[in-house]
Amino acid sequence: MISSSVAYAILSKDMKTSLDRVASQSTVKSNADYYAANINKVKDVDDFLGNYKLYSYAMDAYGLSDMTYAKAFMKKVLESDLTDANSFANKLADSRYKTFAAAFNFHTAAPQAQTSSQEDDMIGLYTQSYQDSGKDAATESAYFKSAMRDVTSVDDLVGDPRLKDFVFKTFGIDGTYVSNSFLKNVLTSDVSDPNSFVNTQANAKYQDMASYFNFAADGTTGATPQPPQTATQQTDLVSRANANGKDYFQSAIGSIANVDQLLSDQKLNNFVRAVYNVGSTVSDADLKTYLTDPTEAAAKGYTTLNSAFSFNADGSVNGSAQTAAQTVTAATRFDQSTAYYKRIMETVTGADDIVADPGLSSYVKVAFGVPMSMTDENVTKLLTDPAYAASVGAPDAPSAFNFNADGSTVGAAQTTDQKNGILEKYTLNSLQKVVDYDDAPGEPDDVYYVTPAAAAFNKSYFEKTIKTITNVDQLMADDRMTSYIKAAYSLGRHGYGSGLVDGLDNTGLRQVLVNSGLAGQLGLTELHDAFNFNTDGTVTSPDGAQSAAATTQTSTQYMKRYDDEANDFMDDITTNYKNLITSSVGTGTFSDVKNINDFLRDNKQIDFSKRNDDLPDMYHVALQAFGLTEADLPKSMARKVLTSDAYDPKGYVASLKDERITNFARAFNFGSDGKIGQHLAPLSDASMAKYATNYKSHLLMFMADGPAKDKASKDAAKDVDAFAKGMDDVKSLDDLLGNTKLTDFILKSVGLDPKDYKKDTLKKIFTSDPADPKSYLNTRADTKFKDVVADFNFDKDGNLTRSKLGAVQDQGALDRTQQGYLAQTLETQQGQNNDGTRLALYFTRQAPNITSLYTILGDKALFQVVQTAFNLPSQVSSMDVDKQVAMLQKFMDLKDLGDPKKVDKLVKRFTAMYDIQNSTTQAPALQILTNGGTTKAAGVLG
């Protein structure tokens, strides 16, 4: 019989050939083929235990054949949660049971449409999508402002793809199929001409677009831009208005003896109409009636006008037409008109703006002494046509403004106001509605997520527009203004604390603004006092509707609070999503997403609650998270996407070539049948548990009990938690290798020194082909890496893949099982000839995984090798366990078990001693090897 020393030397010299020889044996090959073909057809643990051929094969592979009879025991092992330190398998002293349980997927978390990590990632993306839209808007707006400075022709704009895309997005136009020639025709059209290209060949969106640019028919931009009125021009016009208005009135009113004399004087007539808001449609006859008949004046809303003069019923006066106090009041009212004119001119972009505003138009008519009855068309001509202006006695009128003949400002591609307008429109169009709550879309109380860029534009709009407000109803008619005020003073649904559950509506807001008593009762005195509205809603303060200081304060508060309400709704949406996507029994919704149909249901269908009916459903939240719309991914298509393998490079999802859709699909765990399937992670839960356990073992293996070990144990637990959290972010091999804390953890857990492995080396190892005997993994890497690479669900390119997953056993575990079966078979067959060879082979195979001397004591085969190698007396087994460990420490160092050369030296020592103990004749060479049969009790394996 060949000695164990010789047999071990032959086998260990070329272990692969030895294993291949065993694998080629007909019975072994048949068993292996059957196992590979059927293990993942097993339905559950009972089905596995009931199939003796599969079950016994696996038990043999893990060296547990002597426990094959104990099915009830093994069922508890297989169903153990290896992430729970107190689970059945983890509490068993023999680590083989834990290794066996880790090879199968019989204990997995209940399937979920999304894991908590996937859910958190998607909710984060959902929230981020709104924030990103603001960043994108700010970036593109900055580019637009900068690039437009260099635009001198329509070709400059059309030839810049980024500018062109900006314009298309601003006006909600899909520019994919819009030709440059069509766009140029639109931008060079005269919007005011009903027969122009844009008005006959394009829709309202294009008409709106054209109004924001000043390209001439030839595509040029014309002269250097100027504001509608320079400061000098405005000062001159105000001086002219005062001279022809207030000053003239104050000097002439004292000589007026009757109403007809007043009305026949064009300047006085204009002054009265301008100061007391009497429109040009009111005839002089009617105006005379209002000045002389208090009753008729009151009936038509002109009480203030009537009481400002002292005309008798017949139009005569008793002394003078006005008292001194009345004249002062009239002059003060004209000063208010002047202040209004100055404020509003900041917002004027063309002659049409002046014509459309009665206050501005009246002021200009006073300034140039033209009749209040002048038509809007003629007012435009007055401001733009020198010949016409001269014909009506106001030759200086056109030079007081910077208008072209068509009423536009003299300018470039855009005036400042047009540029600000388009930026405002772009930013506001980039706002995304969070939720429409119990009303029709577009109602004033819709809640929007306001981006920081949009908030800045809202601030600019408010500060500009508040100067034009002359009565509270004008303010209330502007939803954007009222929304701004509500946000600034926390009057939204969630912010108002007066007991009105749904916040302060516009009716309530109006009352607070004009009624100080009500404002005080509601605790909104600050809001009331921030505005200058009289009880009848009018504004008589020289500051207008708000003083500059109050506007600044309102805006300061708005910028602090503009997103409060949207954030509250965002919380509602995300909370609702989380409740719905996972089992929610106990929350009042009683929902549970079990399949693709459940996920695609809307909120009204999926549960019995009505509270969430108006919130976005799960499908739309997911679309938003990944930058998709229902047009991009309709439900019918989403169903196919979610039931396809999003990690298959040749699959349906990959064929769409849309990263957004790929990420959408990977955020869920639906199988091809539409039911919840297996989540694809870089490591299975069992593998995660294995690395965590091994990490702790290697970290503590050389430490004696005491405070230092206790601290190290706590630190190890923190490292394990950090590893789990870090792995949640790993979506590819590059992610893994880019995080040295993760790779260091993995290397330490298998007993390798991270200092020996650079990122490039690890990448070569992970991207090697395990099936190629010449690959880097199989020729140059430590053998421990074969298991590590097999554990990770990466393909050869470093991407996540489902190809390694199995219903019962993943590919890596299946490979290890089959390799274990071959090794056990080889050892068993060798043991039939010489048990020493079997023990030697077994110890060599298990040595790299031994992290505790207690493991050796708990495994009879391992202990027999050590006992024989160091000629320990048989009485050792009856000693106290701790004393046995103390004794073993004198003979061997655990860290040497990670060194193949030192393990080989120990095993050869064992085979020599075994041969001595089990043979009466020693070969001369063996005597030399063992020093004549004596042993050294020196410290290490060698």
mmCIF file with all atom_site columns, N, CA, C and O in Angstrom, residues 88 286 325 472 529 577 611 617 813 815 892:
data_model
loop_
_atom_site.group_PDB
_atom_site.id
_atom_site.type_symbol
_atom_site.label_atom_id
_atom_site.label_alt_id
_atom_site.label_comp_id
_atom_site.label_asym_id
_atom_site.label_entity_id
_atom_site.label_seq_id
_atom_site.pdbx_PDB_ins_code
_atom_site.Cartn_x
_atom_site.Cartn_y
_atom_site.Cartn_z
_atom_site.occupancy
_atom_site.B_iso_or_equiv
_atom_site.pdbx_formal_charge
_atom_site.auth_seq_id
_atom_site.auth_comp_id
_atom_site.auth_asym_id
_atom_site.auth_atom_id
_atom_site.pdbx_PDB_model_num
ATOM 1  N N  . PHE A 1 88  ? -30.416 29.644  14.064  1.00 0.00 ? 88  PHE A N  1
ATOM 2  C CA . PHE A 1 88  ? -30.045 28.266  14.377  1.00 0.00 ? 88  PHE A CA 1
ATOM 3  C C  . PHE A 1 88  ? -28.647 27.917  13.853  1.00 0.00 ? 88  PHE A C  1
ATOM 4  O O  . PHE A 1 88  ? -27.793 27.423  14.597  1.00 0.00 ? 88  PHE A O  1
ATOM 5  N N  . ASP A 1 286 ? -71.600 115.102 -19.887 1.00 0.00 ? 286 ASP A N  1
ATOM 6  C CA . ASP A 1 286 ? -71.740 114.252 -18.705 1.00 0.00 ? 286 ASP A CA 1
ATOM 7  C C  . ASP A 1 286 ? -70.815 114.719 -17.593 1.00 0.00 ? 286 ASP A C  1
ATOM 8  O O  . ASP A 1 286 ? -71.184 114.687 -16.402 1.00 0.00 ? 286 ASP A O  1
ATOM 9  N N  . ALA A 1 325 ? -58.013 124.537 0.142   1.00 0.00 ? 325 ALA A N  1
ATOM 10 C CA . ALA A 1 325 ? -57.726 123.158 0.564   1.00 0.00 ? 325 ALA A CA 1
ATOM 11 C C  . ALA A 1 325 ? -58.021 122.185 -0.571  1.00 0.00 ? 325 ALA A C  1
ATOM 12 O O  . ALA A 1 325 ? -57.274 121.207 -0.799  1.00 0.00 ? 325 ALA A O  1
ATOM 13 N N  . VAL A 1 472 ? -57.106 97.095  -4.902  1.00 0.00 ? 472 VAL A N  1
ATOM 14 C CA . VAL A 1 472 ? -56.949 95.725  -4.415  1.00 0.00 ? 472 VAL A CA 1
ATOM 15 C C  . VAL A 1 472 ? -57.483 94.693  -5.396  1.00 0.00 ? 472 VAL A C  1
ATOM 16 O O  . VAL A 1 472 ? -56.966 93.574  -5.495  1.00 0.00 ? 472 VAL A O  1
ATOM 17 N N  . ASP A 1 529 ? -50.690 95.644  7.259   1.00 0.00 ? 529 ASP A N  1
ATOM 18 C CA . ASP A 1 529 ? -49.896 96.863  7.350   1.00 0.00 ? 529 ASP A CA 1
ATOM 19 C C  . ASP A 1 529 ? -48.807 96.935  6.284   1.00 0.00 ? 529 ASP A C  1
ATOM 20 O O  . ASP A 1 529 ? -48.209 97.997  6.070   1.00 0.00 ? 529 ASP A O  1
ATOM 21 N N  . TYR A 1 577 ? -46.354 57.122  -1.355  1.00 0.00 ? 577 TYR A N  1
ATOM 22 C CA . TYR A 1 577 ? -45.669 56.140  -2.206  1.00 0.00 ? 577 TYR A CA 1
ATOM 23 C C  . TYR A 1 577 ? -45.111 54.998  -1.360  1.00 0.00 ? 577 TYR A C  1
ATOM 24 O O  . TYR A 1 577 ? -45.274 53.814  -1.693  1.00 0.00 ? 577 TYR A O  1
ATOM 25 N N  . ARG A 1 611 ? -58.056 59.841  0.927   1.00 0.00 ? 611 ARG A N  1
ATOM 26 C CA . ARG A 1 611 ? -57.165 60.952  1.249   1.00 0.00 ? 611 ARG A CA 1
ATOM 27 C C  . ARG A 1 611 ? -56.034 61.112  0.243   1.00 0.00 ? 611 ARG A C  1
ATOM 28 O O  . ARG A 1 611 ? -55.488 62.192  0.083   1.00 0.00 ? 611 ARG A O  1
ATOM 29 N N  . ASP A 1 617 ? -49.914 58.880  -8.426  1.00 0.00 ? 617 ASP A N  1
ATOM 30 C CA . ASP A 1 617 ? -49.839 57.454  -8.122  1.00 0.00 ? 617 ASP A CA 1
ATOM 31 C C  . ASP A 1 617 ? -48.397 56.964  -8.260  1.00 0.00 ? 617 ASP A C  1
ATOM 32 O O  . ASP A 1 617 ? -47.503 57.700  -8.678  1.00 0.00 ? 617 ASP A O  1
ATOM 33 N N  . ALA A 1 813 ? -22.403 29.565  -5.866  1.00 0.00 ? 813 ALA A N  1
ATOM 34 C CA . ALA A 1 813 ? -22.636 28.518  -4.856  1.00 0.00 ? 813 ALA A CA 1
ATOM 35 C C  . ALA A 1 813 ? -22.736 27.153  -5.505  1.00 0.00 ? 813 ALA A C  1
ATOM 36 O O  . ALA A 1 813 ? -22.266 26.144  -4.957  1.00 0.00 ? 813 ALA A O  1
ATOM 37 N N  . ASP A 1 815 ? -21.239 26.199  -8.268  1.00 0.00 ? 815 ASP A N  1
ATOM 38 C CA . ASP A 1 815 ? -19.865 25.806  -8.626  1.00 0.00 ? 815 ASP A CA 1
ATOM 39 C C  . ASP A 1 815 ? -19.112 25.305  -7.399  1.00 0.00 ? 815 ASP A C  1
ATOM 40 O O  . ASP A 1 815 ? -18.395 24.287  -7.475  1.00 0.00 ? 815 ASP A O  1
ATOM 41 N N  . MET A 1 892 ? 1.158   25.967  17.162  1.00 0.00 ? 892 MET A N  1
ATOM 42 C CA . MET A 1 892 ? 0.799   26.518  15.858  1.00 0.00 ? 892 MET A CA 1
ATOM 43 C C  . MET A 1 892 ? 0.293   27.956  15.960  1.00 0.00 ? 892 MET A C  1
ATOM 44 O O  . MET A 1 892 ? -0.236  28.374  16.995  1.00 0.00 ? 892 MET A O  1
#
